[in-house]
Amino acid sequence: MRTFEYLKPTSVEDALSLLAQYGDKAKVIAGGTDVMVQWKKKLISAEYLISLRNIPALNFIDLSADLRIGSATPHRALELSPVIQQGFPAIHDAVRGLGSVQVRNSGTIGGNLCNAAPSADTAPPMLVLDTEVKISSAGGTRSVRIEEFFKGPGKTVLETGDLVTEFVVPKPASNTGMAYWKHTRRKAMDLPILGVAMLLSFDDDLKTCQKARIGLGVAAPVPLRARKAEAFLEGRIVDEAALAEAGKLAAAEASPRTTIRGSEWYRRDMIGVLVKRTGLICQQRARR
Ligand SMILES: Cc1cc2nc3c(=O)[nH]c(=O)nc-3n(C[C@H](O)[C@H](O)[C@H](O)COP(=O)(O)OP(=O)(O)OC[C@H]3O[C@@H](n4cnc5c(N)ncnc54)[C@H](O)[C@@H]3O)c2cc1C
């Protein structure tokens, strides 16, 4: 029988020194909703599981300046947070539809992003919010832009000994609307066939787009920014025709796969549909 030692540090410093001590024999576990499934399927092995559960410094939501979210903050805390509901509705859209209440109580935003599944629900909203990922190791700390964080399915820039400590999300400008649309076959407990997040900032007329961000999930091996579609929208009056054109451009930029949940052609078609739909929600939300 395979066994592991379960270590419960209470500070970031202790977690980092355990990670440095055990190197490749150690694995970080936050909520465990991915790790335990992978362990049972024998997709991972580790002699030491280093739990983040008892480290309060990794579990927080703070909006004193920019938004800061501790990596071990559970989805449920984000879902129930007025700061997230009111100020960052794209994150709220993502976490409220992720798994079940039980999964959201255990699973964390850091676990979702570090697991780097192309279907990770929190990835497209964090992409469109230009999030910075703070990473620490025994050797020091560094930051990477979330776009550079994902390297492939299940792969990130994290190296042995690294711990993600927090995500820093710049406060959006006024006249900004944001949304995440999770396209699934059923409402509960399903990974997305496609996930589309958008952020649109407008001039005071609330029609002319100043800044556009489009983040696509399950549309490529890594969560993707649709840059040509973003550039098309910037400086333009946002209406159904403009969003339809942006949707076509985003679909052309994507490289979706055929999987059990959906075929390549269907995903590509749906990118067009959902960019238009999500863009209209952004515009409505910017008007509030
Ligand atoms: C029934 C069920 C339904 C689900 N539904 C969804 C869904 O709808 N949408 C969705 O996106 N996901 C879903 N998931 C997947 C999973 O719940 C999420 O990915 C969750 O956010 C993982 O978080 P966690 O804290 O449990 O991560 P863990 O399982 O603890 O860790 C995941 C990975 O991240 C690493 N890690 C965690 N924290 C850190 C850190 N701070 N620094 C460095 N590495 C770290 C771990 O080593 C591991 O490799 C579902 C899972 C289950 C079991």
Tab-separated table of C-alpha atoms and ligand atoms in Angstrom:
chain	number	residue	atom	x	y	z
A	1	MET	CA	0.000	0.000	0.000
A	2	ARG	CA	1.265	3.531	-0.842
A	3	THR	CA	1.476	5.852	2.149
A	4	PHE	CA	2.494	9.445	2.794
A	5	GLU	CA	3.284	11.613	5.767
A	6	TYR	CA	0.837	14.505	6.210
A	7	LEU	CA	2.591	17.660	7.406
A	8	LYS	CA	0.661	20.646	8.778
A	9	PRO	CA	2.803	23.791	8.932
A	10	THR	CA	1.155	26.867	10.476
A	11	SER	CA	3.191	29.558	8.715
A	12	VAL	CA	4.384	30.251	5.174
A	13	GLU	CA	8.011	30.154	6.398
A	14	ASP	CA	7.532	26.648	7.856
A	15	ALA	CA	5.832	25.442	4.671
A	16	LEU	CA	8.708	26.793	2.564
A	17	SER	CA	11.362	25.166	4.730
A	18	LEU	CA	9.529	21.806	4.539
A	19	LEU	CA	9.302	22.183	0.744
A	20	ALA	CA	13.035	22.950	0.596
A	21	GLN	CA	13.861	20.024	2.912
A	22	TYR	CA	11.850	17.364	1.051
A	23	GLY	CA	12.195	18.652	-2.543
A	24	ASP	CA	10.633	16.322	-5.128
A	25	LYS	CA	9.428	13.948	-2.410
A	26	ALA	CA	6.940	16.599	-1.250
A	27	LYS	CA	3.658	17.826	-2.723
A	28	VAL	CA	1.590	20.793	-1.634
A	29	ILE	CA	-2.028	20.028	-0.782
A	30	ALA	CA	-4.565	22.842	-0.311
A	31	GLY	CA	-8.179	21.573	-0.445
A	32	GLY	CA	-7.096	18.211	-1.866
A	33	THR	CA	-10.008	18.005	-4.322
A	34	ASP	CA	-7.611	17.464	-7.219
A	35	VAL	CA	-4.671	15.941	-5.293
A	36	MET	CA	-6.688	13.134	-3.693
A	37	VAL	CA	-8.365	12.188	-6.992
A	38	GLN	CA	-4.933	12.093	-8.661
A	39	TRP	CA	-3.452	10.115	-5.754
A	40	LYS	CA	-6.197	7.476	-5.969
A	41	LYS	CA	-5.679	7.186	-9.724
A	42	LYS	CA	-1.912	6.820	-9.068
A	43	LEU	CA	-1.207	9.860	-11.240
A	44	ILE	CA	0.964	11.355	-8.506
A	45	SER	CA	3.165	9.991	-5.774
A	46	ALA	CA	4.671	11.854	-2.842
A	47	GLU	CA	6.216	10.803	0.434
A	48	TYR	CA	5.149	14.050	2.109
A	49	LEU	CA	1.960	16.014	1.617
A	50	ILE	CA	2.392	19.560	2.902
A	51	SER	CA	-1.015	20.939	3.845
A	52	LEU	CA	-1.844	24.647	3.574
A	53	ARG	CA	-5.009	24.343	5.674
A	54	ASN	CA	-3.485	25.626	8.915
A	55	ILE	CA	-1.794	28.680	7.421
A	56	PRO	CA	-4.116	31.668	7.980
A	57	ALA	CA	-1.722	33.946	6.053
A	58	LEU	CA	-2.734	32.141	2.841
A	59	ASN	CA	-6.484	32.448	3.383
A	60	PHE	CA	-7.719	36.028	2.945
A	61	ILE	CA	-9.468	38.517	0.656
A	62	ASP	CA	-8.165	42.072	0.960
A	63	LEU	CA	-9.190	45.185	-0.957
A	64	SER	CA	-7.266	47.894	0.855
A	65	ALA	CA	-5.492	48.831	-2.395
A	66	ASP	CA	-5.634	46.349	-5.279
A	67	LEU	CA	-7.516	43.111	-4.629
A	68	ARG	CA	-5.306	40.482	-2.956
A	69	ILE	CA	-6.490	36.904	-2.597
A	70	GLY	CA	-4.556	34.359	-0.534
A	71	SER	CA	-3.807	31.230	-2.534
A	72	ALA	CA	-5.512	28.898	-0.038
A	73	THR	CA	-8.760	30.876	0.022
A	74	PRO	CA	-11.648	28.454	-0.592
A	75	HIS	CA	-13.996	29.076	-3.516
A	76	ARG	CA	-16.896	29.276	-1.076
A	77	ALA	CA	-15.298	32.222	0.753
A	78	LEU	CA	-14.941	34.035	-2.577
A	79	GLU	CA	-18.511	33.164	-3.532
A	80	LEU	CA	-19.871	34.619	-0.283
A	81	SER	CA	-17.621	37.690	-0.242
A	82	PRO	CA	-19.422	41.030	-0.948
A	83	VAL	CA	-16.053	42.375	-2.197
A	84	ILE	CA	-15.994	39.705	-4.914
A	85	GLN	CA	-19.719	39.786	-5.641
A	86	GLN	CA	-19.829	43.552	-6.110
A	87	GLY	CA	-16.360	44.469	-7.354
A	88	PHE	CA	-15.182	41.400	-9.284
A	89	PRO	CA	-18.292	39.669	-10.661
A	90	ALA	CA	-16.312	37.638	-13.233
A	91	ILE	CA	-14.583	35.817	-10.348
A	92	HIS	CA	-17.939	35.454	-8.618
A	93	ASP	CA	-19.522	33.954	-11.774
A	94	ALA	CA	-16.698	31.387	-11.872
A	95	VAL	CA	-16.627	30.286	-8.237
A	96	ARG	CA	-20.385	30.063	-7.755
A	97	GLY	CA	-20.598	27.521	-10.599
A	98	LEU	CA	-17.562	25.452	-9.604
A	99	GLY	CA	-18.348	21.899	-8.426
A	100	SER	CA	-20.754	21.589	-5.484
A	101	VAL	CA	-20.901	23.469	-2.164
A	102	GLN	CA	-18.750	20.693	-0.632
A	103	VAL	CA	-16.146	21.046	-3.392
A	104	ARG	CA	-16.208	24.838	-3.036
A	105	ASN	CA	-15.758	24.586	0.730
A	106	SER	CA	-12.594	22.486	0.356
A	107	GLY	CA	-11.212	23.525	-3.024
A	108	THR	CA	-9.173	26.712	-3.245
A	109	ILE	CA	-8.445	29.261	-5.943
A	110	GLY	CA	-4.713	28.478	-5.676
A	111	GLY	CA	-5.373	24.766	-6.143
A	112	ASN	CA	-7.567	25.430	-9.165
A	113	LEU	CA	-4.907	27.577	-10.875
A	114	CYS	CA	-1.845	25.515	-9.831
A	115	ASN	CA	-3.529	22.323	-11.075
A	116	ALA	CA	-3.519	24.057	-14.481
A	117	ALA	CA	-6.375	22.104	-16.064
A	118	PRO	CA	-7.399	23.774	-19.364
A	119	SER	CA	-10.948	23.665	-17.897
A	120	ALA	CA	-10.104	25.432	-14.599
A	121	ASP	CA	-13.059	27.756	-14.060
A	122	THR	CA	-11.123	30.508	-12.283
A	123	ALA	CA	-8.452	30.815	-14.986
A	124	PRO	CA	-10.320	32.878	-17.650
A	125	PRO	CA	-11.545	35.524	-15.133
A	126	MET	CA	-8.096	35.828	-13.565
A	127	LEU	CA	-6.631	36.212	-17.090
A	128	VAL	CA	-8.924	39.073	-18.056
A	129	LEU	CA	-8.202	40.799	-14.746
A	130	ASP	CA	-4.447	40.939	-15.539
A	131	THR	CA	-3.690	39.037	-12.327
A	132	GLU	CA	-0.206	38.791	-10.885
A	133	VAL	CA	0.810	35.510	-9.210
A	134	LYS	CA	3.126	35.808	-6.191
A	135	ILE	CA	5.415	32.840	-5.732
A	136	SER	CA	7.740	32.135	-2.791
A	137	SER	CA	10.437	29.567	-2.177
A	138	ALA	CA	13.142	29.237	0.469
A	139	GLY	CA	15.313	31.290	-1.917
A	140	GLY	CA	13.010	34.345	-2.110
A	141	THR	CA	9.868	35.632	-3.810
A	142	ARG	CA	8.942	36.543	-7.372
A	143	SER	CA	5.855	37.539	-9.357
A	144	VAL	CA	4.642	36.338	-12.730
A	145	ARG	CA	1.772	37.561	-14.860
A	146	ILE	CA	-0.926	34.925	-14.949
A	147	GLU	CA	-0.619	34.650	-18.724
A	148	GLU	CA	2.928	33.380	-18.244
A	149	PHE	CA	1.969	31.082	-15.367
A	150	PHE	CA	0.404	28.271	-17.460
A	151	LYS	CA	2.761	26.151	-19.543
A	152	GLY	CA	0.511	23.290	-20.698
A	153	PRO	CA	-2.185	20.965	-19.376
A	154	GLY	CA	-1.201	20.349	-15.730
A	155	LYS	CA	1.990	22.387	-16.155
A	156	THR	CA	2.927	25.770	-14.704
A	157	VAL	CA	6.094	27.778	-14.170
A	158	LEU	CA	6.271	26.419	-10.590
A	159	GLU	CA	9.491	24.615	-9.721
A	160	THR	CA	10.359	22.267	-6.890
A	161	GLY	CA	10.145	24.182	-3.603
A	162	ASP	CA	7.785	26.867	-4.966
A	163	LEU	CA	4.600	27.929	-3.224
A	164	VAL	CA	2.019	30.323	-4.654
A	165	THR	CA	1.158	32.701	-1.829
A	166	GLU	CA	-1.310	35.171	-3.318
A	167	PHE	CA	-2.943	36.665	-6.397
A	168	VAL	CA	-2.915	40.424	-6.933
A	169	VAL	CA	-5.746	41.773	-9.075
A	170	PRO	CA	-5.611	45.444	-10.146
A	171	LYS	CA	-8.752	47.424	-9.347
A	172	PRO	CA	-10.731	47.876	-12.578
A	173	ALA	CA	-11.308	51.386	-13.954
A	174	SER	CA	-14.738	52.994	-13.651
A	175	ASN	CA	-17.198	52.183	-16.475
A	176	THR	CA	-15.958	48.581	-16.497
A	177	GLY	CA	-18.075	45.461	-16.793
A	178	MET	CA	-16.826	41.889	-16.465
A	179	ALA	CA	-18.379	38.436	-16.671
A	180	TYR	CA	-17.591	34.725	-16.982
A	181	TRP	CA	-19.828	32.352	-18.922
A	182	LYS	CA	-19.413	28.636	-18.154
A	183	HIS	CA	-20.921	26.573	-20.937
A	184	THR	CA	-21.875	23.097	-19.689
A	185	ARG	CA	-24.338	20.367	-20.518
A	186	ARG	CA	-25.881	20.629	-17.051
A	187	LYS	CA	-25.917	23.261	-14.339
A	188	ALA	CA	-24.254	21.435	-11.444
A	189	MET	CA	-21.022	19.460	-10.961
A	190	ASP	CA	-19.664	19.563	-14.466
A	191	LEU	CA	-16.491	20.944	-15.944
A	192	PRO	CA	-17.033	23.515	-18.702
A	193	ILE	CA	-17.278	22.540	-22.364
A	194	LEU	CA	-16.045	26.074	-22.823
A	195	GLY	CA	-15.416	28.987	-20.481
A	196	VAL	CA	-15.426	32.605	-21.679
A	197	ALA	CA	-14.466	35.558	-19.478
A	198	MET	CA	-14.561	39.154	-20.670
A	199	LEU	CA	-13.739	42.553	-19.244
A	200	LEU	CA	-14.750	45.675	-21.135
A	201	SER	CA	-13.956	49.244	-20.011
A	202	PHE	CA	-15.890	52.020	-21.712
A	203	ASP	CA	-15.686	55.760	-22.285
A	204	ASP	CA	-18.296	57.829	-20.406
A	205	ASP	CA	-20.767	57.153	-23.240
A	206	LEU	CA	-20.687	53.471	-22.091
A	207	LYS	CA	-20.543	52.475	-25.766
A	208	THR	CA	-16.979	53.094	-26.935
A	209	CYS	CA	-14.608	50.413	-25.724
A	210	GLN	CA	-11.395	51.645	-24.111
A	211	LYS	CA	-10.015	48.316	-22.991
A	212	ALA	CA	-11.056	44.781	-23.907
A	213	ARG	CA	-9.931	41.509	-22.381
A	214	ILE	CA	-11.133	38.109	-23.542
A	215	GLY	CA	-10.056	34.936	-21.736
A	216	LEU	CA	-10.951	31.483	-23.058
A	217	GLY	CA	-10.925	28.192	-21.143
A	218	VAL	CA	-10.929	24.709	-22.779
A	219	ALA	CA	-10.106	26.472	-26.045
A	220	ALA	CA	-6.383	25.595	-26.141
A	221	PRO	CA	-3.867	23.555	-24.077
A	222	VAL	CA	-3.646	26.549	-21.703
A	223	PRO	CA	-6.178	29.249	-20.788
A	224	LEU	CA	-5.886	31.752	-23.624
A	225	ARG	CA	-6.166	35.521	-24.221
A	226	ALA	CA	-7.869	36.282	-27.560
A	227	ARG	CA	-5.660	39.259	-28.414
A	228	LYS	CA	-6.809	39.914	-31.987
A	229	ALA	CA	-10.416	40.042	-30.838
A	230	GLU	CA	-9.453	42.365	-27.966
A	231	ALA	CA	-7.609	44.722	-30.343
A	232	PHE	CA	-10.608	44.720	-32.697
A	233	LEU	CA	-12.946	45.901	-29.927
A	234	GLU	CA	-10.704	48.610	-28.469
A	235	GLY	CA	-11.679	52.079	-29.756
A	236	ARG	CA	-14.883	50.738	-31.309
A	237	ILE	CA	-18.576	51.161	-30.445
A	238	VAL	CA	-19.599	47.911	-28.777
A	239	ASP	CA	-22.804	46.538	-30.277
A	240	GLU	CA	-24.005	43.103	-31.350
A	241	ALA	CA	-22.291	43.348	-34.749
A	242	ALA	CA	-18.928	44.321	-33.221
A	243	LEU	CA	-19.167	41.537	-30.632
A	244	ALA	CA	-20.106	39.019	-33.328
A	245	GLU	CA	-16.991	39.992	-35.294
A	246	ALA	CA	-14.852	39.792	-32.121
A	247	GLY	CA	-16.327	36.330	-31.522
A	248	LYS	CA	-15.238	35.197	-35.007
A	249	LEU	CA	-11.719	36.529	-34.409
A	250	ALA	CA	-11.518	34.833	-30.987
A	251	ALA	CA	-12.700	31.526	-32.493
A	252	ALA	CA	-9.962	31.765	-35.142
A	253	GLU	CA	-7.325	32.390	-32.453
A	254	ALA	CA	-8.358	29.350	-30.394
A	255	SER	CA	-7.170	25.789	-30.922
A	256	PRO	CA	-9.815	23.672	-29.184
A	257	ARG	CA	-9.677	19.855	-29.119
A	258	THR	CA	-12.345	17.255	-29.577
A	259	THR	CA	-12.947	15.594	-26.195
A	260	ILE	CA	-15.692	13.624	-24.500
A	261	ARG	CA	-17.425	16.929	-23.597
A	262	GLY	CA	-17.446	18.550	-27.018
A	263	SER	CA	-15.983	18.470	-30.495
A	264	GLU	CA	-13.507	20.928	-31.951
A	265	TRP	CA	-15.954	22.481	-34.445
A	266	TYR	CA	-18.669	22.860	-31.775
A	267	ARG	CA	-16.303	24.568	-29.328
A	268	ARG	CA	-15.100	26.928	-32.051
A	269	ASP	CA	-18.686	27.848	-33.031
A	270	MET	CA	-19.615	28.380	-29.386
A	271	ILE	CA	-16.703	30.769	-28.829
A	272	GLY	CA	-18.388	33.092	-31.352
A	273	VAL	CA	-21.757	32.751	-29.629
A	274	LEU	CA	-20.413	33.185	-26.098
A	275	VAL	CA	-18.107	36.140	-26.784
A	276	LYS	CA	-21.154	38.025	-28.052
A	277	ARG	CA	-23.304	36.960	-25.099
A	278	THR	CA	-20.627	37.645	-22.463
A	279	GLY	CA	-19.745	40.996	-24.034
A	280	LEU	CA	-23.381	42.145	-23.779
A	281	ILE	CA	-23.414	41.160	-20.079
A	282	CYS	CA	-20.227	43.196	-19.558
A	283	GLN	CA	-21.890	46.212	-21.137
A	284	GLN	CA	-24.995	45.840	-18.943
A	285	ARG	CA	-22.836	45.486	-15.840
A	286	ALA	CA	-20.750	48.550	-16.751
A	287	ARG	CA	-23.982	50.594	-16.768
A	288	ARG	CA	-24.846	49.683	-13.145
B	1	LIG	C1	-16.551	16.507	-7.711
B	1	LIG	C2	-15.618	17.558	-8.238
B	1	LIG	C3	-16.131	18.588	-9.028
B	1	LIG	C4	-15.264	19.575	-9.535
B	1	LIG	N1	-15.792	20.568	-10.309
B	1	LIG	C5	-14.972	21.524	-10.817
B	1	LIG	C6	-15.504	22.583	-11.629
B	1	LIG	O1	-16.705	22.682	-11.888
B	1	LIG	N2	-14.621	23.495	-12.126
B	1	LIG	C7	-13.283	23.449	-11.864
B	1	LIG	O2	-12.539	24.318	-12.333
B	1	LIG	N3	-12.752	22.455	-11.092
B	1	LIG	C8	-13.568	21.500	-10.569
B	1	LIG	N4	-13.034	20.493	-9.791
B	1	LIG	C9	-11.597	20.438	-9.569
B	1	LIG	C10	-11.117	21.020	-8.215
B	1	LIG	O3	-12.137	21.048	-7.242
B	1	LIG	C11	-10.563	22.438	-8.362
B	1	LIG	O4	-9.535	22.434	-9.318
B	1	LIG	C12	-10.073	23.027	-7.025
B	1	LIG	O5	-10.036	24.428	-7.103
B	1	LIG	C13	-8.696	22.529	-6.608
B	1	LIG	O6	-8.352	23.194	-5.409
B	1	LIG	P1	-7.731	22.411	-4.181
B	1	LIG	O7	-7.457	23.427	-3.140
B	1	LIG	O8	-8.602	21.269	-3.782
B	1	LIG	O9	-6.394	21.893	-4.834
B	1	LIG	P2	-5.475	20.662	-4.418
B	1	LIG	O10	-6.120	19.396	-4.886
B	1	LIG	O11	-5.090	20.737	-2.990
B	1	LIG	O12	-4.194	20.997	-5.299
B	1	LIG	C14	-4.256	21.024	-6.715
B	1	LIG	C15	-2.846	21.231	-7.279
B	1	LIG	O13	-2.350	22.518	-6.958
B	1	LIG	C16	-1.157	22.439	-6.189
B	1	LIG	N5	-1.258	23.545	-5.235
B	1	LIG	C17	-2.333	23.870	-4.469
B	1	LIG	N6	-2.104	25.012	-3.813
B	1	LIG	C18	-0.861	25.428	-4.156
B	1	LIG	C19	-0.054	26.557	-3.813
B	1	LIG	N7	-0.505	27.525	-3.008
B	1	LIG	N8	1.180	26.665	-4.338
B	1	LIG	C20	1.646	25.707	-5.179
B	1	LIG	N9	0.931	24.628	-5.563
B	1	LIG	C21	-0.304	24.489	-5.050
B	1	LIG	C22	-1.155	21.046	-5.578
B	1	LIG	O14	0.163	20.585	-5.290
B	1	LIG	C23	-1.800	20.259	-6.714
B	1	LIG	O15	-0.856	20.000	-7.721
B	1	LIG	C24	-13.869	19.514	-9.252
B	1	LIG	C25	-13.368	18.478	-8.448
B	1	LIG	C26	-14.222	17.510	-7.939
B	1	LIG	C27	-13.662	16.423	-7.082
